[in-house]
Amino acid sequence: MTTDPNLNGVDDVPAATWARLAKVANRLKQAGEPDVTAEQIKQHYIDSIRQHLETHVTDERVTGPIGESAEPGARLGPWKFNIIDSIGVSVEASFDFTSLQDWDVTLTAYLTVAGKRLWKNTLTLSPEHSSIVLKPDIKAAKAELSISIEGDQLCLKVSGHGCYRWFGWHCSQPFQHQLFCFRSG
């Protein structure tokens, strides 16, 4: 890989894609964040990849609440998984429990690039539908996430990997984590 400042590892990503990503980032932005343009999104991405290539930080990091047992209605997370320093996925959860046969967990998953949310999916898992595989692909970064609720403790598990584009695709090592158990043992 090269870090020549005159070379751009995402020249093959069309301008229309960066424009769509800016539009999505502006729709998903946190309160108080300024709007971004397509050129700003692209430049943030280029800068973050170049910084990653200079520092070579590749260790996987997961942040978020770890523990067991949550009150019904509790909002938990976000749990964040870094693909590289500036690209990651995150998951938030809301839990409702009546019994082992009557529960649901509403999850929101994000793909974040250079501090901007560029993909979002909200879904509900239940005893009848307790796992899902998501494959967000925004043309400059992509991920594959398997999310499941397992066992009598209703443990939230996430596994997968992510990739970034820079003169081709580069993917992280697969990760697998049990994030939280909604019931104590």
Coordinates of C-alpha atoms in Angstrom, one line a residue, residues 65-72 74 76-77 79 93 95 97 100 103 105 148-158 177-185:
P65 CA -21.7 -1.4 28.4
I66 CA -20.8 -5.0 29.5
G67 CA -22.9 -6.9 31.9
E68 CA -26.0 -8.9 32.6
S69 CA -29.6 -8.2 33.4
A70 CA -31.6 -5.2 32.2
E71 CA -35.0 -3.9 33.2
P72 CA -37.6 -4.2 30.5
A74 CA -34.0 -0.3 29.1
L76 CA -28.5 -0.2 26.1
G77 CA -25.4 0.7 24.1
W79 CA -21.5 -0.9 21.4
A93 CA -30.6 -2.1 21.9
F95 CA -35.4 -4.7 25.6
F97 CA -39.5 -9.1 28.4
L100 CA -38.8 -16.7 27.7
W103 CA -39.7 -11.0 24.6
V105 CA -35.2 -6.7 21.5
S148 CA -28.4 -12.9 17.6
I149 CA -30.2 -13.3 21.0
E150 CA -29.2 -16.7 22.5
G151 CA -30.0 -18.9 25.5
D152 CA -32.2 -18.6 28.6
Q153 CA -30.2 -15.5 29.6
L154 CA -31.1 -13.9 26.3
C155 CA -27.6 -12.9 25.5
L156 CA -26.9 -10.4 22.7
K157 CA -24.1 -11.7 20.4
V158 CA -22.5 -9.9 17.5
H177 CA -18.5 -10.8 21.1
Q178 CA -21.2 -11.6 23.6
L179 CA -22.2 -8.0 24.5
F180 CA -24.9 -8.3 27.1
C181 CA -27.3 -10.8 28.7
F182 CA -30.8 -9.3 29.2
R183 CA -31.6 -11.8 32.1
S184 CA -29.3 -12.8 34.9
G185 CA -28.5 -16.5 35.3

